DNA sequence: TTATATATTGAATCTATATTCAATATATAA
DNA sequence: TTATATATTGAATATAGATTCAATATATAA
């Protein structure tokens, strides 16, 4: 007999992972339509043909990655919501960690860049649009919840919590975009500056 | 004899303008590589072939439009810098007018979306990259100047003016992106919330 | 060792679309 | 009217690159 199913699965998992990593690298830098299937295959260290044993098309890889990307942000948001502490502690923690992550690792910024590109194009495949429609709003809702709780506590400024949440994410996305798309981006602002928008003065 | 040179020029100007308008519409929504030359021609109401009497390639239209787009922002920034008033008045005026424009007309947001896409892709033609390298930084410098003057006046908070300027544009870009890429985006935040980041409390 | 299942290869095909070009339409100066 | 310059058309061409597929490599159970 040949390899066991378990062994084949391990091989396929490894190959699938390198395809996904390679594809995220390329898509996040060049977008769906400027990325060549050959780019991805080469970067993953496999032949073009093999890619089609894992995904039926270039678009299918994209859909998969968009879903992953949104899930990551949702997961992090939920984790923030469910942690102990006041609204101020949560927002400050979020800002501090995100700004730090942007500078230290490329993960957050890469993911953010990838999603930004998808969101900015109406040419994305309908399946991608569907995932975006279902999931993109969730992190906005979660931050709005946290801010609403802060208004109850009396710490957060007045105003529609959802609008404040929009402002929160606009800052994150704006800074992240700035940071990834610039040669030498300089420093990021202190998190307290951003935080000060959302909270009353003592 | 046939038409005068002046008359031909008028015809060509009109055609060129509709090509540029159509191309900006398409590029800003779908990006360079997902936009088909046929899309642009159709939307401009001309035949594909004619496009090549005005531009040597799809990329050339793109370069032209990127330059226009950056020039518009630079022009507005310079105008702000040179107006009378304190730093606070200028920044407040800028925030107020931009937020209003985002909601009222599509011009600013369309331009912003277009530039965001270009900036987020390393697949853009080298000529576009060149224009971006030359011009993208200027609005950041101008806002930094204004904020530095505000620090002299004592109204603007401490910190590297260029970093504050980054934060200013991150807010503008983040909100603009939010607003154009959402079906029913809801309200934009009050400009004073953003402004409060940059100025000391009375 | 060997048989076998499946992971992998890369050249061949097929298609979409950017670009070219020969022919046509148009408008006005004479 | 007519001659003419040039704006315009759209079908033909060329090509890049997505997808397919027949052949090969690999690894292990027997």
GROMACS .gro file of N, CA, C and O in nm, chain A residues 28-31 33-34 36 113 116-117 119-123 129 133 136-137 140 157-158 160 162-164 166-167 169-171 173-175 177-178 180-183 185-190 193-194 196-199 201, chain B residues 28-31 33-34 36 113 116-117 119-123 129 133 136-137 140 157-158 160 162-164 166-167 169-171 173-175 177-178 180-183 185-190 193-194 196-199 201:
model
  424
   28UNK      N    1  -0.179   4.100  -0.080
   28UNK     CA    2  -0.178   4.221   0.003
   28UNK      C    3  -0.091   4.331  -0.058
   28UNK      O    4  -0.114   4.449  -0.035
   29UNK      N    5   0.006   4.290  -0.138
   29UNK     CA    6   0.092   4.391  -0.201
   29UNK      C    7   0.040   4.436  -0.338
   29UNK      O    8   0.056   4.552  -0.374
   30UNK      N    9  -0.021   4.345  -0.413
   30UNK     CA   10  -0.053   4.377  -0.552
   30UNK      C   11  -0.202   4.371  -0.585
   30UNK      O   12  -0.243   4.412  -0.693
   31UNK      N   13  -0.279   4.316  -0.493
   31UNK     CA   14  -0.422   4.304  -0.520
   31UNK      C   15  -0.454   4.179  -0.600
   31UNK      O   16  -0.365   4.113  -0.654
   33UNK      N   17  -0.610   4.128  -0.897
   33UNK     CA   18  -0.597   4.121  -1.043
   33UNK      C   19  -0.455   4.141  -1.094
   33UNK      O   20  -0.423   4.099  -1.205
   34UNK      N   21  -0.370   4.202  -1.015
   34UNK     CA   22  -0.231   4.217  -1.059
   34UNK      C   23  -0.146   4.100  -1.013
   34UNK      O   24  -0.032   4.085  -1.057
   36UNK      N   25  -0.034   3.728  -1.024
   36UNK     CA   26  -0.035   3.618  -1.119
   36UNK      C   27  -0.032   3.487  -1.042
   36UNK      O   28   0.039   3.475  -0.943
  113UNK      N   29  -0.405   4.587   0.518
  113UNK     CA   30  -0.384   4.630   0.380
  113UNK      C   31  -0.463   4.543   0.283
  113UNK      O   32  -0.526   4.593   0.188
  116UNK      N   33  -0.830   4.628   0.319
  116UNK     CA   34  -0.852   4.761   0.261
  116UNK      C   35  -0.865   4.752   0.110
  116UNK      O   36  -0.955   4.812   0.050
  117UNK      N   37  -0.777   4.678   0.048
  117UNK     CA   38  -0.782   4.665  -0.097
  117UNK      C   39  -0.912   4.602  -0.143
  117UNK      O   40  -0.974   4.648  -0.239
  119UNK      N   41  -1.198   4.597   0.007
  119UNK     CA   42  -1.309   4.686   0.038
  119UNK      C   43  -1.314   4.803  -0.060
  119UNK      O   44  -1.422   4.857  -0.089
  120UNK      N   45  -1.199   4.841  -0.112
  120UNK     CA   46  -1.193   4.955  -0.203
  120UNK      C   47  -1.220   4.919  -0.348
  120UNK      O   48  -1.212   5.005  -0.434
  121UNK      N   49  -1.250   4.794  -0.375
  121UNK     CA   50  -1.274   4.757  -0.513
  121UNK      C   51  -1.411   4.694  -0.530
  121UNK      O   52  -1.449   4.604  -0.457
  122UNK      N   53  -1.485   4.740  -0.628
  122UNK     CA   54  -1.613   4.677  -0.660
  122UNK      C   55  -1.592   4.562  -0.759
  122UNK      O   56  -1.687   4.498  -0.800
  123UNK      N   57  -1.466   4.539  -0.798
  123UNK     CA   58  -1.439   4.435  -0.897
  123UNK      C   59  -1.416   4.299  -0.831
  123UNK      O   60  -1.399   4.201  -0.900
  129UNK      N   61  -1.754   3.963  -0.182
  129UNK     CA   62  -1.847   4.066  -0.139
  129UNK      C   63  -1.940   4.013  -0.031
  129UNK      O   64  -1.970   4.080   0.067
  133UNK      N   65  -1.986   4.155   0.337
  133UNK     CA   66  -2.116   4.201   0.385
  133UNK      C   67  -2.152   4.137   0.519
  133UNK      O   68  -2.208   4.201   0.607
  136UNK      N   69  -1.778   4.228   0.786
  136UNK     CA   70  -1.699   4.349   0.803
  136UNK      C   71  -1.754   4.438   0.914
  136UNK      O   72  -1.680   4.511   0.980
  137UNK      N   73  -1.882   4.431   0.934
  137UNK     CA   74  -1.945   4.523   1.030
  137UNK      C   75  -1.922   4.484   1.176
  137UNK      O   76  -1.930   4.568   1.265
  140UNK      N   77  -1.693   4.675   1.412
  140UNK     CA   78  -1.749   4.808   1.439
  140UNK      C   79  -1.855   4.798   1.548
  140UNK      O   80  -1.862   4.882   1.639
  157UNK      N   81  -1.730   6.009   2.601
  157UNK     CA   82  -1.801   6.131   2.559
  157UNK      C   83  -1.937   6.098   2.499
  157UNK      O   84  -1.960   5.984   2.457
  158UNK      N   85  -2.022   6.198   2.492
  158UNK     CA   86  -2.155   6.179   2.433
  158UNK      C   87  -2.145   6.152   2.282
  158UNK      O   88  -2.042   6.181   2.220
  160UNK      N   89  -2.344   5.916   1.931
  160UNK     CA   90  -2.379   5.782   1.886
  160UNK      C   91  -2.257   5.690   1.896
  160UNK      O   92  -2.156   5.715   1.831
  162UNK      N   93  -2.194   5.410   1.770
  162UNK     CA   94  -2.153   5.355   1.643
  162UNK      C   95  -2.069   5.455   1.564
  162UNK      O   96  -1.972   5.418   1.497
  163UNK      N   97  -2.105   5.582   1.571
  163UNK     CA   98  -2.025   5.685   1.505
  163UNK      C   99  -1.886   5.696   1.568
  163UNK      O  100  -1.786   5.711   1.497
  164UNK      N  101  -1.882   5.685   1.699
  164UNK     CA  102  -1.752   5.688   1.767
  164UNK      C  103  -1.668   5.567   1.727
  164UNK      O  104  -1.547   5.578   1.706
  166UNK      N  105  -1.683   5.414   1.442
  166UNK     CA  106  -1.633   5.446   1.308
  166UNK      C  107  -1.503   5.526   1.317
  166UNK      O  108  -1.407   5.499   1.245
  167UNK      N  109  -1.504   5.622   1.406
  167UNK     CA  110  -1.386   5.706   1.424
  167UNK      C  111  -1.268   5.625   1.477
  167UNK      O  112  -1.154   5.642   1.433
  169UNK      N  113  -1.206   5.302   1.431
  169UNK     CA  114  -1.149   5.220   1.324
  169UNK      C  115  -1.087   5.304   1.213
  169UNK      O  116  -0.991   5.262   1.147
  170UNK      N  117  -1.142   5.421   1.189
  170UNK     CA  118  -1.082   5.510   1.089
  170UNK      C  119  -0.938   5.543   1.129
  170UNK      O  120  -0.848   5.545   1.044
  171UNK      N  121  -0.917   5.565   1.257
  171UNK     CA  122  -0.781   5.593   1.304
  171UNK      C  123  -0.690   5.473   1.286
  171UNK      O  124  -0.578   5.485   1.235
  173UNK      N  125  -0.726   5.211   1.085
  173UNK     CA  126  -0.704   5.182   0.943
  173UNK      C  127  -0.617   5.288   0.877
  173UNK      O  128  -0.530   5.256   0.796
  174UNK      N  129  -0.644   5.412   0.907
  174UNK     CA  130  -0.567   5.521   0.849
  174UNK      C  131  -0.421   5.512   0.885
  174UNK      O  132  -0.334   5.524   0.799
  175UNK      N  133  -0.393   5.486   1.012
  175UNK     CA  134  -0.253   5.477   1.055
  175UNK      C  135  -0.186   5.353   0.999
  175UNK      O  136  -0.070   5.358   0.956
  177UNK      N  137  -0.260   5.198   0.724
  177UNK     CA  138  -0.235   5.222   0.581
  177UNK      C  139  -0.113   5.311   0.564
  177UNK      O  140  -0.025   5.285   0.481
  178UNK      N  141  -0.108   5.416   0.642
  178UNK     CA  142   0.007   5.505   0.633
  178UNK      C  143   0.136   5.427   0.655
  178UNK      O  144   0.232   5.439   0.580
  180UNK      N  145   0.214   5.103   0.637
  180UNK     CA  146   0.257   5.000   0.542
  180UNK      C  147   0.291   5.054   0.406
  180UNK      O  148   0.353   4.985   0.326
  181UNK      N  149   0.243   5.172   0.372
  181UNK     CA  150   0.258   5.216   0.234
  181UNK      C  151   0.362   5.326   0.220
  181UNK      O  152   0.365   5.394   0.118
  182UNK      N  153   0.445   5.339   0.320
  182UNK     CA  154   0.544   5.445   0.315
  182UNK      C  155   0.683   5.383   0.331
  182UNK      O  156   0.698   5.286   0.406
  183UNK      N  157   0.780   5.439   0.262
  183UNK     CA  158   0.914   5.383   0.271
  183UNK      C  159   0.968   5.391   0.413
  183UNK      O  160   0.995   5.293   0.477
  185UNK      N  161   0.828   5.541   0.733
  185UNK     CA  162   0.708   5.607   0.784
  185UNK      C  163   0.728   5.692   0.908
  185UNK      O  164   0.635   5.762   0.947
  186UNK      N  165   0.844   5.692   0.968
  186UNK     CA  166   0.861   5.770   1.089
  186UNK      C  167   0.784   5.708   1.204
  186UNK      O  168   0.752   5.590   1.200
  187UNK      N  169   0.755   5.790   1.306
  187UNK     CA  170   0.689   5.737   1.426
  187UNK      C  171   0.539   5.738   1.413
  187UNK      O  172   0.482   5.821   1.343
  188UNK      N  173   0.478   5.647   1.489
  188UNK     CA  174   0.333   5.652   1.503
  188UNK      C  175   0.301   5.741   1.622
  188UNK      O  176   0.379   5.751   1.716
  189UNK      N  177   0.185   5.806   1.620
  189UNK     CA  178   0.149   5.892   1.733
  189UNK      C  179   0.125   5.810   1.860
  189UNK      O  180   0.100   5.690   1.855
  190UNK      N  181   0.133   5.876   1.973
  190UNK     CA  182   0.106   5.813   2.102
  190UNK      C  183  -0.041   5.773   2.109
  190UNK      O  184  -0.128   5.848   2.068
  193UNK      N  185  -0.318   6.013   2.253
  193UNK     CA  186  -0.373   6.120   2.170
  193UNK      C  187  -0.505   6.073   2.109
  193UNK      O  188  -0.605   6.146   2.109
  194UNK      N  189  -0.505   5.953   2.056
  194UNK     CA  190  -0.627   5.898   1.995
  194UNK      C  191  -0.731   5.871   2.102
  194UNK      O  192  -0.848   5.906   2.090
  196UNK      N  193  -0.779   6.012   2.371
  196UNK     CA  194  -0.837   6.135   2.430
  196UNK      C  195  -0.963   6.180   2.357
  196UNK      O  196  -1.046   6.252   2.412
  197UNK      N  197  -0.979   6.138   2.231
  197UNK     CA  198  -1.100   6.174   2.158
  197UNK      C  199  -1.225   6.115   2.220
  197UNK      O  200  -1.333   6.170   2.207
  198UNK      N  201  -1.208   5.999   2.278
  198UNK     CA  202  -1.325   5.921   2.319
  198UNK      C  203  -1.366   5.940   2.465
  198UNK      O  204  -1.476   5.904   2.503
  199UNK      N  205  -1.276   5.997   2.545
  199UNK     CA  206  -1.304   6.003   2.689
  199UNK      C  207  -1.310   6.146   2.742
  199UNK      O  208  -1.240   6.235   2.694
  201UNK      N  209  -1.250   6.450   3.003
  201UNK     CA  210  -1.134   6.490   3.083
  201UNK      C  211  -1.167   6.468   3.229
  201UNK      O  212  -1.279   6.493   3.270
  230UNK      N  213  -1.133   5.439  -0.991
  230UNK     CA  214  -1.155   5.458  -0.847
  230UNK      C  215  -1.242   5.347  -0.789
  230UNK      O  216  -1.232   5.316  -0.671
  231UNK      N  217  -1.324   5.287  -0.871
  231UNK     CA  218  -1.409   5.179  -0.822
  231UNK      C  219  -1.344   5.041  -0.835
  231UNK      O  220  -1.364   4.955  -0.752
  232UNK      N  221  -1.267   5.020  -0.942
  232UNK     CA  222  -1.219   4.885  -0.969
  232UNK      C  223  -1.067   4.872  -0.971
  232UNK      O  224  -1.015   4.759  -0.975
  233UNK      N  225  -0.998   4.981  -0.968
  233UNK     CA  226  -0.852   4.973  -0.973
  233UNK      C  227  -0.800   4.962  -1.115
  233UNK      O  228  -0.876   4.937  -1.209
  235UNK      N  229  -0.606   4.734  -1.271
  235UNK     CA  230  -0.598   4.608  -1.344
  235UNK      C  231  -0.733   4.542  -1.368
  235UNK      O  232  -0.746   4.461  -1.458
  236UNK      N  233  -0.832   4.577  -1.289
  236UNK     CA  234  -0.964   4.520  -1.312
  236UNK      C  235  -1.045   4.609  -1.407
  236UNK      O  236  -1.151   4.569  -1.454
  238UNK      N  237  -1.126   4.760  -1.758
  238UNK     CA  238  -1.101   4.725  -1.898
  238UNK      C  239  -1.106   4.851  -1.982
  238UNK      O  240  -1.189   4.939  -1.959
  315UNK      N  241  -1.025   5.769  -0.267
  315UNK     CA  242  -1.033   5.625  -0.292
  315UNK      C  243  -0.935   5.584  -0.401
  315UNK      O  244  -0.865   5.483  -0.390
  318UNK      N  245  -0.584   5.606  -0.263
  318UNK     CA  246  -0.564   5.495  -0.168
  318UNK      C  247  -0.532   5.366  -0.240
  318UNK      O  248  -0.440   5.293  -0.202
  319UNK      N  249  -0.606   5.338  -0.345
  319UNK     CA  250  -0.580   5.216  -0.421
  319UNK      C  251  -0.440   5.215  -0.480
  319UNK      O  252  -0.370   5.114  -0.474
  321UNK      N  253  -0.178   5.374  -0.380
  321UNK     CA  254  -0.079   5.370  -0.275
  321UNK      C  255  -0.069   5.230  -0.213
  321UNK      O  256   0.036   5.188  -0.165
  322UNK      N  257  -0.179   5.157  -0.217
  322UNK     CA  258  -0.182   5.024  -0.157
  322UNK      C  259  -0.135   4.914  -0.249
  322UNK      O  260  -0.140   4.797  -0.212
  323UNK      N  261  -0.092   4.947  -0.368
  323UNK     CA  262  -0.047   4.844  -0.459
  323UNK      C  263   0.097   4.868  -0.505
  323UNK      O  264   0.132   4.978  -0.547
  324UNK      N  265   0.179   4.765  -0.496
  324UNK     CA  266   0.315   4.777  -0.550
  324UNK      C  267   0.316   4.738  -0.697
  324UNK      O  268   0.421   4.737  -0.760
  325UNK      N  269   0.197   4.705  -0.752
  325UNK     CA  270   0.191   4.663  -0.891
  325UNK      C  271   0.172   4.781  -0.987
  325UNK      O  272   0.172   4.763  -1.107
  331UNK      N  273   0.448   5.534  -0.955
  331UNK     CA  274   0.527   5.533  -0.831
  331UNK      C  275   0.609   5.660  -0.821
  331UNK      O  276   0.619   5.720  -0.713
  335UNK      N  277   0.596   5.928  -0.525
  335UNK     CA  278   0.714   5.959  -0.445
  335UNK      C  279   0.738   6.110  -0.439
  335UNK      O  280   0.777   6.164  -0.337
  338UNK      N  281   0.326   6.276  -0.291
  338UNK     CA  282   0.236   6.231  -0.185
  338UNK      C  283   0.269   6.294  -0.050
  338UNK      O  284   0.183   6.313   0.034
  339UNK      N  285   0.393   6.324  -0.032
  339UNK     CA  286   0.436   6.374   0.099
  339UNK      C  287   0.397   6.519   0.124
  339UNK      O  288   0.387   6.563   0.239
  342UNK      N  289   0.124   6.626   0.371
  342UNK     CA  290   0.165   6.594   0.507
  342UNK      C  291   0.257   6.703   0.561
  342UNK      O  292   0.245   6.747   0.674
  359UNK      N  293  -0.098   7.085   2.084
  359UNK     CA  294  -0.031   6.999   2.182
  359UNK      C  295   0.114   6.971   2.143
  359UNK      O  296   0.151   6.987   2.028
  360UNK      N  297   0.193   6.927   2.240
  360UNK     CA  298   0.332   6.893   2.214
  360UNK      C  299   0.344   6.769   2.126
  360UNK      O  300   0.249   6.694   2.112
  362UNK      N  301   0.603   6.579   1.786
  362UNK     CA  302   0.654   6.603   1.652
  362UNK      C  303   0.540   6.644   1.558
  362UNK      O  304   0.446   6.568   1.540
  364UNK      N  305   0.513   6.653   1.246
  364UNK     CA  306   0.494   6.562   1.134
  364UNK      C  307   0.414   6.438   1.178
  364UNK      O  308   0.331   6.387   1.103
  365UNK      N  309   0.439   6.393   1.299
  365UNK     CA  310   0.361   6.280   1.351
  365UNK      C  311   0.215   6.321   1.371
  365UNK      O  312   0.123   6.244   1.340
  366UNK      N  313   0.193   6.441   1.419
  366UNK     CA  314   0.056   6.490   1.434
  366UNK      C  315  -0.012   6.501   1.298
  366UNK      O  316  -0.130   6.469   1.283
  368UNK      N  317   0.051   6.320   1.038
  368UNK     CA  318   0.017   6.182   1.001
  368UNK      C  319  -0.118   6.143   1.059
  368UNK      O  320  -0.203   6.084   0.991
  369UNK      N  321  -0.137   6.180   1.186
  369UNK     CA  322  -0.262   6.147   1.252
  369UNK      C  323  -0.380   6.222   1.189
  369UNK      O  324  -0.488   6.166   1.170
  371UNK      N  325  -0.409   6.320   0.873
  371UNK     CA  326  -0.444   6.258   0.745
  371UNK      C  327  -0.498   6.117   0.763
  371UNK      O  328  -0.581   6.070   0.685
  372UNK      N  329  -0.450   6.048   0.865
  372UNK     CA  330  -0.504   5.913   0.892
  372UNK      C  331  -0.653   5.923   0.920
  372UNK      O  332  -0.732   5.840   0.873
  373UNK      N  333  -0.693   6.025   0.994
  373UNK     CA  334  -0.835   6.043   1.022
  373UNK      C  335  -0.914   6.073   0.894
  373UNK      O  336  -1.018   6.014   0.869
  375UNK      N  337  -0.831   6.015   0.580
  375UNK     CA  338  -0.832   5.901   0.488
  375UNK      C  339  -0.917   5.787   0.542
  375UNK      O  340  -0.992   5.724   0.467
  376UNK      N  341  -0.903   5.761   0.669
  376UNK     CA  342  -0.981   5.653   0.730
  376UNK      C  343  -1.130   5.679   0.718
  376UNK      O  344  -1.206   5.590   0.680
  377UNK      N  345  -1.172   5.801   0.748
  377UNK     CA  346  -1.316   5.833   0.741
  377UNK      C  347  -1.365   5.832   0.597
  377UNK      O  348  -1.474   5.783   0.567
  379UNK      N  349  -1.245   5.663   0.347
  379UNK     CA  350  -1.252   5.524   0.303
  379UNK      C  351  -1.377   5.458   0.360
  379UNK      O  352  -1.451   5.390   0.288
  380UNK      N  353  -1.401   5.480   0.486
  380UNK     CA  354  -1.520   5.425   0.547
  380UNK      C  355  -1.644   5.469   0.471
  380UNK      O  356  -1.731   5.390   0.436
  382UNK      N  357  -1.693   5.592   0.165
  382UNK     CA  358  -1.716   5.548   0.026
  382UNK      C  359  -1.735   5.400   0.012
  382UNK      O  360  -1.780   5.355  -0.093
  383UNK      N  361  -1.693   5.322   0.107
  383UNK     CA  362  -1.693   5.178   0.084
  383UNK      C  363  -1.801   5.108   0.162
  383UNK      O  364  -1.797   4.987   0.180
  384UNK      N  365  -1.898   5.185   0.206
  384UNK     CA  366  -2.005   5.125   0.284
  384UNK      C  367  -2.138   5.157   0.218
  384UNK      O  368  -2.157   5.265   0.164
  385UNK      N  369  -2.230   5.063   0.224
  385UNK     CA  370  -2.360   5.086   0.163
  385UNK      C  371  -2.434   5.203   0.226
  385UNK      O  372  -2.463   5.302   0.162
  387UNK      N  373  -2.349   5.430   0.517
  387UNK     CA  374  -2.241   5.457   0.611
  387UNK      C  375  -2.284   5.528   0.740
  387UNK      O  376  -2.202   5.540   0.831
  388UNK      N  377  -2.405   5.572   0.750
  388UNK     CA  378  -2.443   5.643   0.872
  388UNK      C  379  -2.378   5.780   0.879
  388UNK      O  380  -2.334   5.833   0.776
  389UNK      N  381  -2.368   5.833   0.999
  389UNK     CA  382  -2.315   5.970   1.013
  389UNK      C  383  -2.165   5.971   1.027
  389UNK      O  384  -2.105   5.875   1.077
  390UNK      N  385  -2.107   6.083   0.987
  390UNK     CA  386  -1.966   6.106   1.016
  390UNK      C  387  -1.957   6.173   1.153
  390UNK      O  388  -2.048   6.246   1.193
  391UNK      N  389  -1.848   6.152   1.224
  391UNK     CA  390  -1.833   6.217   1.355
  391UNK      C  391  -1.820   6.369   1.342
  391UNK      O  392  -1.785   6.421   1.236
  392UNK      N  393  -1.848   6.438   1.448
  392UNK     CA  394  -1.833   6.582   1.452
  392UNK      C  395  -1.685   6.621   1.440
  392UNK      O  396  -1.599   6.556   1.500
  395UNK      N  397  -1.450   6.661   1.752
  395UNK     CA  398  -1.393   6.544   1.816
  395UNK      C  399  -1.251   6.521   1.765
  395UNK      O  400  -1.158   6.495   1.842
  396UNK      N  401  -1.235   6.530   1.636
  396UNK     CA  402  -1.103   6.510   1.576
  396UNK      C  403  -1.011   6.626   1.611
  396UNK      O  404  -0.897   6.608   1.652
  398UNK      N  405  -1.010   6.804   1.861
  398UNK     CA  406  -0.969   6.806   2.003
  398UNK      C  407  -0.838   6.731   2.028
  398UNK      O  408  -0.771   6.755   2.127
  399UNK      N  409  -0.804   6.639   1.935
  399UNK     CA  410  -0.677   6.567   1.952
  399UNK      C  411  -0.557   6.658   1.942
  399UNK      O  412  -0.452   6.630   1.999
  400UNK      N  413  -0.572   6.764   1.864
  400UNK     CA  414  -0.454   6.843   1.828
  400UNK      C  415  -0.434   6.967   1.915
  400UNK      O  416  -0.327   7.027   1.913
  401UNK      N  417  -0.537   7.006   1.988
  401UNK     CA  418  -0.528   7.133   2.060
  401UNK      C  419  -0.539   7.117   2.211
  401UNK      O  420  -0.609   7.027   2.260
  403UNK      N  421  -0.658   7.204   2.592
  403UNK     CA  422  -0.787   7.249   2.648
  403UNK      C  423  -0.771   7.391   2.697
  403UNK      O  424  -0.668   7.426   2.754
   0.00000   0.00000   0.00000
